[in-house]
mmCIF file with all atom_site columns, C-alpha atoms in Angstrom:
data_model
loop_
_atom_site.group_PDB
_atom_site.id
_atom_site.type_symbol
_atom_site.label_atom_id
_atom_site.label_alt_id
_atom_site.label_comp_id
_atom_site.label_asym_id
_atom_site.label_entity_id
_atom_site.label_seq_id
_atom_site.pdbx_PDB_ins_code
_atom_site.Cartn_x
_atom_site.Cartn_y
_atom_site.Cartn_z
_atom_site.occupancy
_atom_site.B_iso_or_equiv
_atom_site.pdbx_formal_charge
_atom_site.auth_seq_id
_atom_site.auth_comp_id
_atom_site.auth_asym_id
_atom_site.auth_atom_id
_atom_site.pdbx_PDB_model_num
ATOM 1   C CA . MET F 1 1   ? 150.125 141.913 75.457 1.00 65.00 ? 1   MET F CA 1
ATOM 2   C CA . GLU F 1 2   ? 148.664 138.747 73.994 1.00 77.00 ? 2   GLU F CA 1
ATOM 3   C CA . GLU F 1 3   ? 147.874 138.367 70.324 1.00 84.00 ? 3   GLU F CA 1
ATOM 4   C CA . PHE F 1 4   ? 144.412 137.578 68.968 1.00 87.00 ? 4   PHE F CA 1
ATOM 5   C CA . LYS F 1 5   ? 144.204 133.848 68.215 1.00 87.00 ? 5   LYS F CA 1
ATOM 6   C CA . GLY F 1 6   ? 140.964 133.920 66.228 1.00 87.00 ? 6   GLY F CA 1
ATOM 7   C CA . THR F 1 7   ? 140.445 133.962 62.480 1.00 85.00 ? 7   THR F CA 1
ATOM 8   C CA . LYS F 1 8   ? 142.922 136.381 60.899 1.00 86.00 ? 8   LYS F CA 1
ATOM 9   C CA . GLY F 1 9   ? 142.082 138.979 58.292 1.00 83.00 ? 9   GLY F CA 1
ATOM 10  C CA . GLU F 1 10  ? 139.009 141.070 57.671 1.00 85.00 ? 10  GLU F CA 1
ATOM 11  C CA . TRP F 1 11  ? 135.687 139.829 58.994 1.00 88.00 ? 11  TRP F CA 1
ATOM 12  C CA . ILE F 1 12  ? 132.772 140.599 56.686 1.00 85.00 ? 12  ILE F CA 1
ATOM 13  C CA . LYS F 1 13  ? 129.047 140.499 57.368 1.00 84.00 ? 13  LYS F CA 1
ATOM 14  C CA . GLY F 1 14  ? 126.536 139.221 54.847 1.00 76.00 ? 14  GLY F CA 1
ATOM 15  C CA . TRP F 1 15  ? 126.611 137.119 51.726 1.00 64.00 ? 15  TRP F CA 1
ATOM 16  C CA . GLY F 1 16  ? 128.544 137.542 48.535 1.00 55.00 ? 16  GLY F CA 1
ATOM 17  C CA . GLU F 1 17  ? 131.609 136.501 46.572 1.00 52.00 ? 17  GLU F CA 1
ATOM 18  C CA . GLY F 1 18  ? 134.170 134.835 48.813 1.00 48.00 ? 18  GLY F CA 1
ATOM 19  C CA . LEU F 1 19  ? 131.888 134.514 51.819 1.00 49.00 ? 19  LEU F CA 1
ATOM 20  C CA . THR F 1 20  ? 130.461 131.383 53.325 1.00 49.00 ? 20  THR F CA 1
ATOM 21  C CA . GLY F 1 21  ? 127.472 129.901 51.572 1.00 51.00 ? 21  GLY F CA 1
ATOM 22  C CA . PRO F 1 22  ? 126.407 130.526 47.979 1.00 47.00 ? 22  PRO F CA 1
ATOM 23  C CA . THR F 1 23  ? 128.561 133.023 46.122 1.00 41.00 ? 23  THR F CA 1
ATOM 24  C CA . THR F 1 24  ? 125.576 134.676 44.519 1.00 40.00 ? 24  THR F CA 1
ATOM 25  C CA . PRO F 1 25  ? 124.973 137.972 46.279 1.00 43.00 ? 25  PRO F CA 1
ATOM 26  C CA . ARG F 1 26  ? 121.918 137.984 48.520 1.00 54.00 ? 26  ARG F CA 1
ATOM 27  C CA . THR F 1 27  ? 120.211 140.723 50.402 1.00 57.00 ? 27  THR F CA 1
ATOM 28  C CA . ASP F 1 28  ? 120.544 140.917 54.168 1.00 61.00 ? 28  ASP F CA 1
ATOM 29  C CA . PRO F 1 29  ? 119.115 139.460 56.229 1.00 69.00 ? 29  PRO F CA 1
ATOM 30  C CA . THR F 1 30  ? 118.953 135.962 54.787 1.00 70.00 ? 30  THR F CA 1
ATOM 31  C CA . VAL F 1 31  ? 116.003 133.727 55.602 1.00 71.00 ? 31  VAL F CA 1
ATOM 32  C CA . ASP F 1 32  ? 116.535 130.023 56.271 1.00 68.00 ? 32  ASP F CA 1
ATOM 33  C CA . GLU F 1 33  ? 113.748 127.818 57.569 1.00 70.00 ? 33  GLU F CA 1
ATOM 34  C CA . GLY F 1 34  ? 111.799 130.930 58.509 1.00 74.00 ? 34  GLY F CA 1
ATOM 35  C CA . ARG F 1 35  ? 114.620 132.460 60.583 1.00 77.00 ? 35  ARG F CA 1
ATOM 36  C CA . GLU F 1 36  ? 116.365 135.646 59.513 1.00 82.00 ? 36  GLU F CA 1
ATOM 37  C CA . TYR F 1 37  ? 120.101 135.792 60.020 1.00 82.00 ? 37  TYR F CA 1
ATOM 38  C CA . ILE F 1 38  ? 123.316 137.457 58.882 1.00 83.00 ? 38  ILE F CA 1
ATOM 39  C CA . PRO F 1 39  ? 126.540 135.443 58.553 1.00 84.00 ? 39  PRO F CA 1
ATOM 40  C CA . ILE F 1 40  ? 129.937 136.839 59.583 1.00 85.00 ? 40  ILE F CA 1
ATOM 41  C CA . ALA F 1 41  ? 132.777 135.257 57.608 1.00 83.00 ? 41  ALA F CA 1
ATOM 42  C CA . ASN F 1 42  ? 136.352 135.510 56.427 1.00 81.00 ? 42  ASN F CA 1
ATOM 43  C CA . GLY F 1 43  ? 136.803 133.847 53.081 1.00 72.00 ? 43  GLY F CA 1
ATOM 44  C CA . MET F 1 44  ? 135.080 130.491 53.431 1.00 68.00 ? 44  MET F CA 1
ATOM 45  C CA . ALA F 1 45  ? 135.384 130.387 57.242 1.00 78.00 ? 45  ALA F CA 1
ATOM 46  C CA . THR F 1 46  ? 132.149 131.082 59.085 1.00 81.00 ? 46  THR F CA 1
ATOM 47  C CA . ILE F 1 47  ? 132.904 133.061 62.226 1.00 86.00 ? 47  ILE F CA 1
ATOM 48  C CA . ALA F 1 48  ? 129.401 133.728 63.502 1.00 86.00 ? 48  ALA F CA 1
ATOM 49  C CA . ILE F 1 49  ? 125.781 133.642 62.494 1.00 85.00 ? 49  ILE F CA 1
ATOM 50  C CA . VAL F 1 50  ? 123.660 136.398 63.995 1.00 87.00 ? 50  VAL F CA 1
ATOM 51  C CA . ILE F 1 51  ? 120.099 135.105 64.265 1.00 86.00 ? 51  ILE F CA 1
ATOM 52  C CA . LYS F 1 52  ? 117.119 137.413 64.604 1.00 85.00 ? 52  LYS F CA 1
ATOM 53  C CA . GLN F 1 53  ? 115.316 136.656 67.830 1.00 85.00 ? 53  GLN F CA 1
ATOM 54  C CA . GLU F 1 54  ? 111.552 137.035 68.165 1.00 84.00 ? 54  GLU F CA 1
ATOM 55  C CA . ASN F 1 55  ? 111.597 140.582 69.563 1.00 87.00 ? 55  ASN F CA 1
ATOM 56  C CA . ASP F 1 56  ? 114.593 141.895 67.573 1.00 86.00 ? 56  ASP F CA 1
ATOM 57  C CA . SER F 1 57  ? 114.169 144.390 64.792 1.00 87.00 ? 57  SER F CA 1
ATOM 58  C CA . ILE F 1 58  ? 116.046 144.076 61.503 1.00 85.00 ? 58  ILE F CA 1
ATOM 59  C CA . SER F 1 59  ? 118.114 147.126 62.512 1.00 87.00 ? 59  SER F CA 1
ATOM 60  C CA . GLU F 1 60  ? 119.136 145.335 65.747 1.00 90.00 ? 60  GLU F CA 1
ATOM 61  C CA . LEU F 1 61  ? 120.168 142.285 63.741 1.00 87.00 ? 61  LEU F CA 1
ATOM 62  C CA . GLU F 1 62  ? 122.174 144.463 61.363 1.00 88.00 ? 62  GLU F CA 1
ATOM 63  C CA . SER F 1 63  ? 123.799 146.391 64.246 1.00 91.00 ? 63  SER F CA 1
ATOM 64  C CA . ASN F 1 64  ? 124.802 143.194 66.040 1.00 91.00 ? 64  ASN F CA 1
ATOM 65  C CA . ALA F 1 65  ? 126.331 141.803 62.839 1.00 89.00 ? 65  ALA F CA 1
ATOM 66  C CA . LYS F 1 66  ? 128.287 145.034 62.210 1.00 92.00 ? 66  LYS F CA 1
ATOM 67  C CA . LEU F 1 67  ? 129.696 144.976 65.755 1.00 94.00 ? 67  LEU F CA 1
ATOM 68  C CA . ILE F 1 68  ? 130.803 141.345 65.483 1.00 93.00 ? 68  ILE F CA 1
ATOM 69  C CA . ALA F 1 69  ? 132.394 141.963 62.071 1.00 91.00 ? 69  ALA F CA 1
ATOM 70  C CA . ALA F 1 70  ? 134.319 144.955 63.508 1.00 94.00 ? 70  ALA F CA 1
ATOM 71  C CA . ALA F 1 71  ? 135.523 143.053 66.614 1.00 95.00 ? 71  ALA F CA 1
ATOM 72  C CA . PRO F 1 72  ? 139.103 142.284 65.452 1.00 94.00 ? 72  PRO F CA 1
ATOM 73  C CA . GLU F 1 73  ? 139.691 145.906 64.420 1.00 94.00 ? 73  GLU F CA 1
ATOM 74  C CA . LEU F 1 74  ? 138.196 147.210 67.672 1.00 95.00 ? 74  LEU F CA 1
ATOM 75  C CA . LEU F 1 75  ? 140.393 144.870 69.713 1.00 96.00 ? 75  LEU F CA 1
ATOM 76  C CA . LYS F 1 76  ? 143.538 145.924 67.866 1.00 95.00 ? 76  LYS F CA 1
ATOM 77  C CA . ALA F 1 77  ? 142.674 149.623 68.218 1.00 96.00 ? 77  ALA F CA 1
ATOM 78  C CA . LEU F 1 78  ? 142.142 149.214 71.976 1.00 95.00 ? 78  LEU F CA 1
ATOM 79  C CA . GLN F 1 79  ? 145.402 147.265 72.343 1.00 95.00 ? 79  GLN F CA 1
ATOM 80  C CA . ASP F 1 80  ? 147.271 149.984 70.425 1.00 95.00 ? 80  ASP F CA 1
ATOM 81  C CA . LEU F 1 81  ? 145.693 152.718 72.553 1.00 94.00 ? 81  LEU F CA 1
ATOM 82  C CA . VAL F 1 82  ? 146.569 150.992 75.846 1.00 94.00 ? 82  VAL F CA 1
ATOM 83  C CA . ARG F 1 83  ? 150.116 150.363 74.622 1.00 93.00 ? 83  ARG F CA 1
ATOM 84  C CA . TYR F 1 84  ? 150.465 154.044 73.612 1.00 94.00 ? 84  TYR F CA 1
ATOM 85  C CA . CYS F 1 85  ? 149.105 155.270 76.947 1.00 93.00 ? 85  CYS F CA 1
ATOM 86  C CA . LYS F 1 86  ? 151.517 153.082 78.892 1.00 91.00 ? 86  LYS F CA 1
ATOM 87  C CA . GLU F 1 87  ? 154.537 154.026 76.781 1.00 92.00 ? 87  GLU F CA 1
ATOM 88  C CA . ASN F 1 88  ? 153.740 157.738 77.057 1.00 92.00 ? 88  ASN F CA 1
ATOM 89  C CA . GLU F 1 89  ? 152.411 157.663 80.621 1.00 88.00 ? 89  GLU F CA 1
ATOM 90  C CA . VAL F 1 90  ? 149.080 159.042 79.463 1.00 84.00 ? 90  VAL F CA 1
ATOM 91  C CA . GLY F 1 91  ? 146.022 158.308 81.567 1.00 73.00 ? 91  GLY F CA 1
ATOM 92  C CA . THR F 1 92  ? 145.869 156.293 84.721 1.00 73.00 ? 92  THR F CA 1
ATOM 93  C CA . GLU F 1 93  ? 142.567 154.428 84.361 1.00 87.00 ? 93  GLU F CA 1
ATOM 94  C CA . LEU F 1 94  ? 143.536 151.677 81.933 1.00 92.00 ? 94  LEU F CA 1
ATOM 95  C CA . GLU F 1 95  ? 142.191 148.800 84.023 1.00 93.00 ? 95  GLU F CA 1
ATOM 96  C CA . PRO F 1 96  ? 138.740 148.625 82.326 1.00 94.00 ? 96  PRO F CA 1
ATOM 97  C CA . SER F 1 97  ? 140.402 148.602 78.908 1.00 94.00 ? 97  SER F CA 1
ATOM 98  C CA . GLU F 1 98  ? 142.879 145.917 79.953 1.00 94.00 ? 98  GLU F CA 1
ATOM 99  C CA . GLU F 1 99  ? 140.048 143.831 81.413 1.00 95.00 ? 99  GLU F CA 1
ATOM 100 C CA . ALA F 1 100 ? 138.126 144.087 78.125 1.00 95.00 ? 100 ALA F CA 1
ATOM 101 C CA . ILE F 1 101 ? 141.224 143.027 76.174 1.00 95.00 ? 101 ILE F CA 1
ATOM 102 C CA . ASN F 1 102 ? 141.791 140.062 78.503 1.00 94.00 ? 102 ASN F CA 1
ATOM 103 C CA . LYS F 1 103 ? 138.144 139.059 78.183 1.00 94.00 ? 103 LYS F CA 1
ATOM 104 C CA . ALA F 1 104 ? 138.541 138.968 74.396 1.00 94.00 ? 104 ALA F CA 1
ATOM 105 C CA . LEU F 1 105 ? 141.812 137.039 74.470 1.00 93.00 ? 105 LEU F CA 1
ATOM 106 C CA . ASN F 1 106 ? 141.321 134.535 77.307 1.00 90.00 ? 106 ASN F CA 1
#
């Protein structure tokens, strides 16, 4: 199975010490030029900026940011589960999981 080639380490949503942007803690979402957004970062590397669209609620913005921040852990968990199932001949319907992994890695 391929290895994730993206930014290593924990991805964190929001502002604060060690994240992209000012190190002073801010409340989420941040407003810049009238647009609300939440940054996803690892150290000083910006990974994504989730921008609130016109019809989005703040809870949708927050949920999208949480999902993106959890992506590396979710990918690893799915890879581990598929590997376990294959090694132990558990389950036969792994194709959707393998397709999702390939989509993330290729």
